[in-house]
Amino acid sequence: MAGNNFRKVQFPRETKGFINIDPLQTGGKLTEDARKALIEWGDGYSICDFCTTGRLDEIKKPPVYDFVHEQLPKFLDCDIARVTNGAREAKFAVIHSLARSGGWVVMDSNAHYSSYVAAERAGLNVALVPNTGYPDFKITVEKFAETLEETRRKGDIVLALITYPDGNYGNIPDVRKIAEICSDYDVPVLVNGAYAVGRMPVSLKDMKADFIVGSGHKSMAASGPIGVLGMREEWGEIVLRKSKKYRNKEIEMLGCTARGATIVTLMASFPHVRERVKRWNDEVEKARYFAGKMEELGIKQLGDKPHNHDLMFFHAENLYEISKKVKKGRFFLYRELKSRKIHGIKPGLTRYFKLSIYGLSYEEVDYVINAFAEILEKYS
Amino acid sequence: MAGNNFRKVQFPRETKGFINIDPLQTGGKLTEDARKALIEWGDGYSICDFCTTGRLDEIKKPPVYDFVHEQLPKFLDCDIARVTNGAREAKFAVIHSLARSGGWVVMDSNAHYSSYVAAERAGLNVALVPNTGYPDFKITVEKFAETLEETRRKGDIVLALITYPDGNYGNIPDVRKIAEICSDYDVPVLVNGAYAVGRMPVSLKDMKADFIVGSGHKSMAASGPIGVLGMREEWGEIVLRKSKKYRNKEIEMLGCTARGATIVTLMASFPHVRERVKRWNDEVEKARYFAGKMEELGIKQLGDKPHNHDLMFFHAENLYEISKKVKKGRFFLYRELKSRKIHGIKPGLTRYFKLSIYGLSYEEVDYVINAFAEILEKYS
């Protein structure tokens, strides 16, 4: 009986003790304080212990109210903030609130799939801003302006979405200039900062954007799924509109969102996260160091160059050539890295892959570089 | 600076070691296996370690695939199941998929606020089936039929929603008969089983309903927020429709949902949860025992009688009378219970309150009853 099999599963996490270079995971590793909070607040609905108004963001103990209404708006440099079930859920809440029948969302073609799907879920059309293609894959201000102009002729643009940076190349577009152009078209701008908020300093106001979205599990050292949403004052009435019957419940939030250990871990990590973004320049320098060493091995770094983010995309013609010859085929790289306790490049990839070295020490970075050198050497 | 204050917060959970009778929490307490899994899988996006297809429900290690596609449909006695960010998010996914402009949702007036808000979010009208009022607050088959008939004259009914049981009185409506009537009107039925799934045996097919929703953090011993959604085969194409561009991404799920420690705790607790529902009759018997003892103290149990669920609503005229005389006023009950290490009745309530004794031993149940007896004695 299948039921009996299931009973025995112990769920060990096999990548424990590994160096993890999966871009999805390097910014989501819990801090020690978050780990303690996780254990303390693990039970189901524990956060609701001292909820008196029926709203998550108004809980005083633990200090959710202070976090959501004071700390987070300061951190994002916005007027109003909320915690959501994730970055994608935050994007959907905004898109769904702004949706008009037959409307369009203009977004960069480097966008995460969930940006596209969120627009589809809201019944909207999507116009994609093309990138510059190999090897840079940049989203330029000019192309964004062109796509806005073309789309305006087709119909009603309800929102522009910019991915900052994108999750493939780690490219940082000129969001401020793009937002200025959107403003000329009277189109509000949402910045998907799932790989920015919690890693690098961000300011919604400097960006001249309307909304910013972040990911707790991707970049804020929180246990997932959890996200954050910041916006300008004027959008509060629309995106945070309230139920007609339940006057204190925000419709797009379905009342309360991240109602569990997720928000407590986000809050417990927050003081550390706020500090770590101040060291962002060191992370960029380390990424450039790593990219340089990879290039010395004949593995090309694509995207912005010099690079401005820890998430990097590589083109390894040499590893691809090896994969065509060796027994294990395209899985050889995954296995070789696994045997060296390095996790995070998808099984089967050799020619093109992304990785992140966020939070690694230089010793660990060198260990990863040496692993690639050894693997190339071994099969040469 | 507010920032510096935040840094010092340690997030102790003050109700540790308390007997918790908050209905929101009694079914969400983690099992030991879930607690271990929580610690092991706490990091951000840990569940994505071995994801190869880009879909949470297809991960083989840990066995999400087996859980979502084999265990869960069996447990709910339905054809297709999914894991969601919570019961409310599951309800919204269904309502949003079925929504037609100007349409109506017919739901019982004992429904959780999030059912109402989910319909509002989808832009639908809501018709509420009235309950029978004090002291039973029942949702009868007749009233449901009446409301369906009245609403049909007003417009297009897209869905009926039944709360099974509701979160105030713990009343169990005759869902099968209601579903049969809905079927005569060709209206699909969603059962909100947030307080049923994981506590008591349920069968979507026996209920003759179309959808069932459960809550991991409320009733399945999981760390929140997480929910489950079960449905009949024929609804898969509509509710789980896929993105046009990203062919394996389900639009209403925004791709993946409970992508973190939440799903691992749900899975780790599942074998225990599956066993505990077999002991449901003992829980009902214990609830009736508790209600009887409370009535002996002059505290009246409202709702179904004899009661059929651990969630109970009480009317305590005697405690209310005390609250009018004592110094601490209406907070005296909360404080008296707190001093006895009992948590879960909302601060300020004395006359009407709900509680749940799910999972408590008879020793603990007697301790709670004695606490009420002592408090009444003290102020008499």
Short mmCIF file of C-alpha atoms in Angstrom, two decimals, chain A:
data_model
loop_
_atom_site.label_atom_id
_atom_site.label_comp_id
_atom_site.label_asym_id
_atom_site.label_seq_id
_atom_site.Cartn_x
_atom_site.Cartn_y
_atom_site.Cartn_z
CA MET A 1 0.00 0.00 0.00
CA ALA A 2 1.35 3.38 -1.00
CA GLY A 3 0.22 4.75 2.36
CA ASN A 4 2.61 2.56 4.23
CA ASN A 5 5.56 3.64 2.14
CA PHE A 6 4.85 7.22 2.90
CA ARG A 7 4.87 6.58 6.62
CA LYS A 8 8.55 5.71 6.66
CA VAL A 9 9.89 8.81 4.93
CA GLN A 10 12.17 10.83 7.16
CA PHE A 11 12.86 13.80 4.86
CA PRO A 12 16.61 14.22 5.31
CA ARG A 13 17.95 17.19 3.41
CA GLU A 14 20.74 15.71 1.37
CA THR A 15 22.48 18.95 0.55
CA LYS A 16 23.32 19.68 4.18
CA GLY A 17 26.98 20.63 4.55
CA PHE A 18 27.21 21.46 0.84
CA ILE A 19 28.28 24.78 -0.61
CA ASN A 20 25.05 25.91 -2.22
CA ILE A 21 25.38 28.09 -5.33
CA ASP A 22 21.76 27.81 -6.45
CA PRO A 23 20.67 31.42 -7.04
CA LEU A 24 17.26 30.54 -5.58
CA GLN A 25 18.83 29.69 -2.28
CA THR A 26 21.93 31.72 -1.46
CA GLY A 27 19.97 34.70 -0.12
CA GLY A 28 17.37 32.62 1.71
CA LYS A 29 19.62 30.79 4.13
CA LEU A 30 18.30 31.42 7.63
CA THR A 31 20.26 33.44 10.15
CA GLU A 32 20.80 31.89 13.56
CA ASP A 33 18.14 34.19 15.03
CA ALA A 34 15.68 33.10 12.36
CA ARG A 35 16.44 29.47 13.05
CA LYS A 36 15.63 29.97 16.73
CA ALA A 37 12.43 31.83 15.84
CA LEU A 38 11.45 29.06 13.44
CA ILE A 39 11.59 26.43 16.16
CA GLU A 40 9.80 28.65 18.66
CA TRP A 41 7.00 29.63 16.26
CA GLY A 42 6.76 26.52 14.09
CA ASP A 43 3.25 25.48 15.17
CA GLY A 44 0.49 26.16 12.64
CA TYR A 45 -1.03 29.52 13.40
CA SER A 46 1.29 30.49 16.27
CA ILE A 47 1.58 34.09 15.13
CA CYS A 48 -2.11 34.61 15.91
CA ASP A 49 -1.52 34.17 19.68
CA PHE A 50 -1.98 37.81 20.50
CA CYS A 51 -3.95 39.02 17.53
CA THR A 52 -6.79 41.18 18.76
CA THR A 53 -7.91 43.10 15.68
CA GLY A 54 -7.99 40.19 13.23
CA ARG A 55 -5.15 41.59 11.17
CA LEU A 56 -1.71 40.08 10.93
CA ASP A 57 -0.01 43.41 10.33
CA GLU A 58 -1.48 44.84 13.52
CA ILE A 59 -0.09 42.22 15.89
CA LYS A 60 2.08 43.94 18.50
CA LYS A 61 3.64 40.85 20.05
CA PRO A 62 5.78 39.70 18.27
CA PRO A 63 6.21 43.18 16.76
CA VAL A 64 4.60 42.64 13.35
CA TYR A 65 3.05 46.08 13.45
CA ASP A 66 6.38 47.82 13.94
CA PHE A 67 7.98 45.67 11.26
CA VAL A 68 5.31 46.18 8.60
CA HIS A 69 4.46 49.79 9.28
CA GLU A 70 7.81 51.23 10.40
CA GLN A 71 10.82 49.13 9.51
CA LEU A 72 9.79 47.80 6.12
CA PRO A 73 8.68 51.14 4.56
CA LYS A 74 11.99 52.64 5.72
CA PHE A 75 13.94 49.74 4.29
CA LEU A 76 12.21 49.93 0.90
CA ASP A 77 12.02 53.73 1.03
CA CYS A 78 8.33 53.66 0.25
CA ASP A 79 5.15 54.90 1.95
CA ILE A 80 3.21 51.72 2.64
CA ALA A 81 4.39 48.11 2.98
CA ARG A 82 2.76 44.73 3.40
CA VAL A 83 3.93 41.17 3.84
CA THR A 84 2.59 38.70 1.28
CA ASN A 85 2.77 34.95 0.58
CA GLY A 86 5.63 35.61 -1.81
CA ALA A 87 6.90 37.97 -4.48
CA ARG A 88 4.63 36.44 -7.14
CA GLU A 89 1.58 36.80 -4.90
CA ALA A 90 2.51 40.45 -4.35
CA LYS A 91 2.83 41.00 -8.10
CA PHE A 92 -0.55 39.39 -8.68
CA ALA A 93 -2.19 41.55 -5.99
CA VAL A 94 -0.96 44.69 -7.75
CA ILE A 95 -1.74 43.53 -11.29
CA HIS A 96 -5.17 42.25 -10.27
CA SER A 97 -6.01 45.54 -8.53
CA LEU A 98 -4.99 47.60 -11.55
CA ALA A 99 -6.49 45.30 -14.20
CA ARG A 100 -8.91 46.74 -16.73
CA SER A 101 -10.66 44.50 -19.21
CA GLY A 102 -8.55 44.02 -22.34
CA GLY A 103 -5.61 45.82 -20.75
CA TRP A 104 -1.90 45.27 -21.24
CA VAL A 105 1.12 44.79 -19.01
CA VAL A 106 4.44 45.79 -20.53
CA MET A 107 7.31 43.82 -19.01
CA ASP A 108 10.93 43.05 -19.81
CA SER A 109 11.52 39.73 -21.55
CA ASN A 110 13.98 38.77 -18.81
CA ALA A 111 11.04 38.69 -16.36
CA HIS A 112 10.45 35.72 -14.09
CA TYR A 113 7.78 33.39 -15.45
CA SER A 114 5.53 34.22 -12.50
CA SER A 115 5.29 37.87 -13.64
CA TYR A 116 3.88 36.67 -16.92
CA VAL A 117 1.58 34.13 -15.26
CA ALA A 118 0.34 36.77 -12.78
CA ALA A 119 -0.73 38.94 -15.72
CA GLU A 120 -2.41 35.95 -17.39
CA ARG A 121 -4.22 35.17 -14.14
CA ALA A 122 -5.59 38.71 -14.12
CA GLY A 123 -6.79 38.22 -17.70
CA LEU A 124 -4.40 40.79 -19.16
CA ASN A 125 -2.31 40.82 -22.34
CA VAL A 126 1.45 40.96 -22.05
CA ALA A 127 3.88 42.88 -24.24
CA LEU A 128 7.49 41.82 -23.75
CA VAL A 129 10.39 44.22 -24.12
CA PRO A 130 13.07 42.31 -26.04
CA ASN A 131 16.58 42.09 -24.63
CA THR A 132 19.70 42.77 -26.68
CA GLY A 133 20.41 39.04 -27.13
CA TYR A 134 23.70 37.18 -26.77
CA PRO A 135 26.01 37.89 -24.97
CA ASP A 136 24.62 40.75 -22.89
CA PHE A 137 20.86 40.15 -22.83
CA LYS A 138 20.31 43.71 -21.62
CA ILE A 139 16.98 45.45 -21.28
CA THR A 140 17.64 48.94 -22.61
CA VAL A 141 15.71 52.13 -21.94
CA GLU A 142 15.24 52.58 -25.69
CA LYS A 143 13.64 49.17 -26.20
CA PHE A 144 11.38 49.70 -23.22
CA ALA A 145 10.26 53.05 -24.69
CA GLU A 146 9.67 51.44 -28.09
CA THR A 147 7.55 48.65 -26.64
CA LEU A 148 5.52 51.13 -24.62
CA GLU A 149 4.84 53.15 -27.75
CA GLU A 150 3.89 50.07 -29.81
CA THR A 151 1.65 48.70 -27.08
CA ARG A 152 -0.08 52.02 -26.54
CA ARG A 153 -1.26 51.81 -30.13
CA LYS A 154 -2.69 48.35 -29.46
CA GLY A 155 -4.56 49.20 -26.29
CA ASP A 156 -4.71 50.26 -22.68
CA ILE A 157 -1.48 49.77 -20.69
CA VAL A 158 -2.32 49.22 -17.02
CA LEU A 159 1.17 48.52 -15.66
CA ALA A 160 4.85 48.29 -16.56
CA LEU A 161 6.95 45.68 -14.80
CA ILE A 162 10.74 45.72 -14.57
CA THR A 163 12.80 42.88 -13.21
CA TYR A 164 15.64 44.24 -11.10
CA PRO A 165 17.78 42.22 -11.53
CA ASP A 166 16.43 39.34 -13.57
CA GLY A 167 16.89 35.78 -12.36
CA ASN A 168 18.81 34.49 -15.37
CA TYR A 169 21.60 36.96 -16.06
CA GLY A 170 21.53 39.09 -12.93
CA ASN A 171 21.31 42.20 -15.14
CA ILE A 172 20.48 45.52 -13.52
CA PRO A 173 18.43 47.70 -15.87
CA ASP A 174 18.26 51.48 -15.59
CA VAL A 175 14.98 51.37 -13.73
CA ARG A 176 14.85 55.08 -12.96
CA LYS A 177 15.03 56.14 -16.59
CA ILE A 178 12.52 53.47 -17.57
CA ALA A 179 10.17 54.65 -14.83
CA GLU A 180 10.48 58.25 -16.05
CA ILE A 181 9.41 57.21 -19.53
CA CYS A 182 6.51 55.16 -18.12
CA SER A 183 5.49 58.25 -16.20
CA ASP A 184 5.28 60.17 -19.51
CA TYR A 185 2.78 57.53 -20.61
CA ASP A 186 0.99 57.71 -17.25
CA VAL A 187 1.74 54.03 -16.69
CA PRO A 188 2.55 52.91 -13.12
CA VAL A 189 5.72 50.87 -12.61
CA LEU A 190 6.24 47.74 -10.56
CA VAL A 191 9.82 46.71 -9.77
CA ASN A 192 10.29 43.00 -9.19
CA GLY A 193 13.19 43.10 -6.73
CA ALA A 194 13.07 39.42 -5.70
CA TYR A 195 16.86 39.29 -6.12
CA ALA A 196 17.45 42.84 -4.90
CA VAL A 197 15.49 43.49 -1.70
CA GLY A 198 17.57 42.03 1.14
CA ARG A 199 20.75 41.79 -0.93
CA MET A 200 21.38 45.31 -2.18
CA PRO A 201 20.18 48.76 -1.12
CA VAL A 202 16.94 49.75 -2.85
CA SER A 203 14.81 52.86 -2.78
CA LEU A 204 11.40 52.92 -4.40
CA LYS A 205 11.53 56.71 -4.38
CA ASP A 206 14.93 56.94 -6.05
CA MET A 207 13.71 54.50 -8.66
CA LYS A 208 10.71 56.77 -9.24
CA ALA A 209 8.60 53.61 -9.36
CA ASP A 210 5.19 52.94 -7.84
CA PHE A 211 5.56 49.43 -6.44
CA ILE A 212 8.41 47.24 -5.32
CA VAL A 213 8.23 43.56 -4.57
CA GLY A 214 10.74 41.44 -2.65
CA SER A 215 11.11 37.80 -1.73
CA GLY A 216 11.72 36.67 1.84
CA HIS A 217 12.89 33.18 0.92
CA LYS A 218 14.98 34.29 -2.03
CA SER A 219 16.78 37.28 -0.58
CA MET A 220 15.77 38.07 3.01
CA ALA A 221 16.96 34.99 4.91
CA ALA A 222 13.42 33.87 5.69
CA SER A 223 11.69 30.52 5.62
CA GLY A 224 9.40 30.45 2.61
CA PRO A 225 7.08 31.26 1.15
CA ILE A 226 6.96 34.93 2.03
CA GLY A 227 7.29 38.21 0.18
CA VAL A 228 7.13 41.94 0.75
CA LEU A 229 5.31 44.66 -1.13
CA GLY A 230 6.07 48.36 -0.96
CA MET A 231 4.13 51.12 -2.66
CA ARG A 232 3.52 54.84 -2.85
CA GLU A 233 0.80 56.31 -0.67
CA GLU A 234 -1.58 56.97 -3.55
CA TRP A 235 -1.90 53.28 -4.42
CA GLY A 236 -3.00 52.20 -0.96
CA GLU A 237 -6.66 52.91 -1.61
CA ILE A 238 -6.66 50.76 -4.74
CA VAL A 239 -4.38 47.85 -3.94
CA LEU A 240 -5.28 47.69 -0.26
CA ARG A 241 -8.99 48.37 -0.69
CA LYS A 242 -11.11 46.85 2.03
CA SER A 243 -13.99 44.43 2.15
CA LYS A 244 -17.43 45.99 2.17
CA LYS A 245 -18.63 43.56 4.81
CA TYR A 246 -15.45 43.02 6.85
CA ARG A 247 -14.22 46.57 7.14
CA ASN A 248 -10.70 45.85 8.39
CA LYS A 249 -9.89 43.10 5.87
CA GLU A 250 -7.89 43.98 2.79
CA ILE A 251 -9.38 42.20 -0.20
CA GLU A 252 -6.20 41.55 -2.19
CA MET A 253 -4.52 40.14 0.93
CA LEU A 254 -7.59 37.92 1.55
CA GLY A 255 -7.39 39.32 5.08
CA CYS A 256 -4.08 38.02 6.36
CA THR A 257 -1.18 36.61 4.32
CA ALA A 258 2.01 35.07 5.75
CA ARG A 259 0.32 33.89 8.93
CA GLY A 260 2.89 31.57 10.47
CA ALA A 261 6.56 30.95 11.16
CA THR A 262 7.39 32.53 7.82
CA ILE A 263 6.86 36.07 9.05
CA VAL A 264 8.63 35.47 12.36
CA THR A 265 11.72 34.22 10.53
CA LEU A 266 11.56 37.23 8.21
CA MET A 267 11.45 39.56 11.22
CA ALA A 268 14.15 37.68 13.12
CA SER A 269 16.52 37.91 10.15
CA PHE A 270 15.64 41.49 9.33
CA PRO A 271 18.22 43.26 11.54
CA HIS A 272 20.92 41.11 9.92
CA VAL A 273 19.52 41.66 6.45
CA ARG A 274 19.44 45.41 7.00
CA GLU A 275 23.12 45.25 7.90
CA ARG A 276 24.16 42.97 5.08
CA VAL A 277 22.84 45.19 2.32
CA LYS A 278 25.41 47.76 3.46
CA ARG A 279 28.11 45.30 2.40
CA TRP A 280 26.68 44.98 -1.11
CA ASN A 281 29.75 46.45 -2.80
CA ASP A 282 31.84 43.62 -1.37
CA GLU A 283 29.43 41.09 -2.88
CA VAL A 284 29.69 42.74 -6.29
CA GLU A 285 33.47 42.79 -6.07
CA LYS A 286 33.49 39.10 -5.15
CA ALA A 287 31.18 38.28 -8.06
CA ARG A 288 33.52 40.09 -10.45
CA TYR A 289 36.48 38.23 -8.97
CA PHE A 290 34.67 34.92 -9.49
CA ALA A 291 33.61 35.80 -13.04
CA GLY A 292 37.19 36.77 -13.88
CA LYS A 293 38.54 33.46 -12.61
CA MET A 294 35.89 31.53 -14.56
CA GLU A 295 36.83 33.42 -17.72
CA GLU A 296 40.46 32.43 -17.14
CA LEU A 297 39.19 28.83 -17.27
CA GLY A 298 37.57 29.55 -20.64
CA ILE A 299 34.05 29.86 -19.19
CA LYS A 300 32.39 33.02 -20.41
CA GLN A 301 30.25 35.21 -18.18
CA LEU A 302 27.21 36.56 -20.01
CA GLY A 303 25.01 39.53 -19.10
CA ASP A 304 26.19 42.89 -17.68
CA LYS A 305 29.97 43.19 -17.79
CA PRO A 306 31.57 44.11 -15.48
CA HIS A 307 28.84 42.43 -13.51
CA ASN A 308 26.77 44.17 -10.86
CA HIS A 309 25.14 41.28 -9.02
CA ASP A 310 25.99 37.95 -7.40
CA LEU A 311 23.69 36.07 -9.80
CA MET A 312 25.70 35.19 -12.88
CA PHE A 313 25.10 33.29 -16.10
CA PHE A 314 27.92 31.34 -17.74
CA HIS A 315 28.60 29.89 -21.15
CA ALA A 316 30.96 26.93 -20.97
CA GLU A 317 31.71 25.57 -24.43
CA ASN A 318 34.54 23.50 -22.92
CA LEU A 319 32.29 21.71 -20.41
CA TYR A 320 29.75 21.13 -23.16
CA GLU A 321 32.40 19.51 -25.35
CA ILE A 322 33.35 17.18 -22.51
CA SER A 323 29.69 16.23 -21.93
CA LYS A 324 29.44 14.99 -25.50
CA LYS A 325 32.28 12.53 -24.94
CA VAL A 326 32.01 11.22 -21.37
CA LYS A 327 29.95 8.23 -20.27
CA LYS A 328 27.63 10.06 -17.91
CA GLY A 329 26.93 12.57 -20.67
CA ARG A 330 25.40 15.88 -19.72
CA PHE A 331 25.05 14.85 -16.06
CA PHE A 332 28.80 14.67 -15.51
CA LEU A 333 29.11 18.24 -14.27
CA TYR A 334 26.34 17.83 -11.72
CA ARG A 335 27.94 14.63 -10.44
CA GLU A 336 31.46 16.01 -10.34
CA LEU A 337 30.26 19.03 -8.37
CA LYS A 338 28.16 16.84 -6.08
CA SER A 339 31.19 14.68 -5.29
CA ARG A 340 32.90 17.92 -4.23
CA LYS A 341 29.90 18.89 -2.08
CA ILE A 342 28.86 21.76 -4.30
CA HIS A 343 25.13 22.03 -5.00
CA GLY A 344 23.04 24.30 -7.13
CA ILE A 345 23.71 23.88 -10.84
CA LYS A 346 20.77 22.02 -12.33
CA PRO A 347 21.44 18.37 -13.20
CA GLY A 348 22.04 17.98 -16.94
CA LEU A 349 23.34 21.50 -17.62
CA THR A 350 26.87 22.00 -18.91
CA ARG A 351 26.87 24.60 -21.68
CA TYR A 352 24.75 27.33 -20.10
CA PHE A 353 24.11 27.64 -16.39
CA LYS A 354 23.54 30.23 -13.72
CA LEU A 355 24.82 30.35 -10.19
CA SER A 356 25.22 32.72 -7.27
CA ILE A 357 28.03 33.07 -4.79
CA TYR A 358 26.10 35.37 -2.48
CA GLY A 359 27.31 35.15 1.11
CA LEU A 360 30.18 32.76 0.37
CA SER A 361 33.59 33.49 1.86
CA TYR A 362 36.53 34.00 -0.51
CA GLU A 363 37.79 30.63 0.69
CA GLU A 364 34.57 29.00 -0.46
CA VAL A 365 34.64 30.96 -3.71
CA ASP A 366 38.15 29.72 -4.41
CA TYR A 367 37.03 26.20 -3.56
CA VAL A 368 34.29 26.45 -6.20
CA ILE A 369 36.68 27.89 -8.79
CA ASN A 370 39.20 25.13 -8.06
CA ALA A 371 36.45 22.54 -8.47
CA PHE A 372 35.74 23.82 -11.99
CA ALA A 373 39.49 23.89 -12.72
CA GLU A 374 39.90 20.31 -11.49
CA ILE A 375 36.94 19.06 -13.50
CA LEU A 376 38.26 20.69 -16.69
CA GLU A 377 41.72 19.30 -15.98
CA LYS A 378 40.41 15.80 -15.30
CA TYR A 379 38.67 15.52 -18.67
CA SER A 380 41.17 17.45 -20.78
#
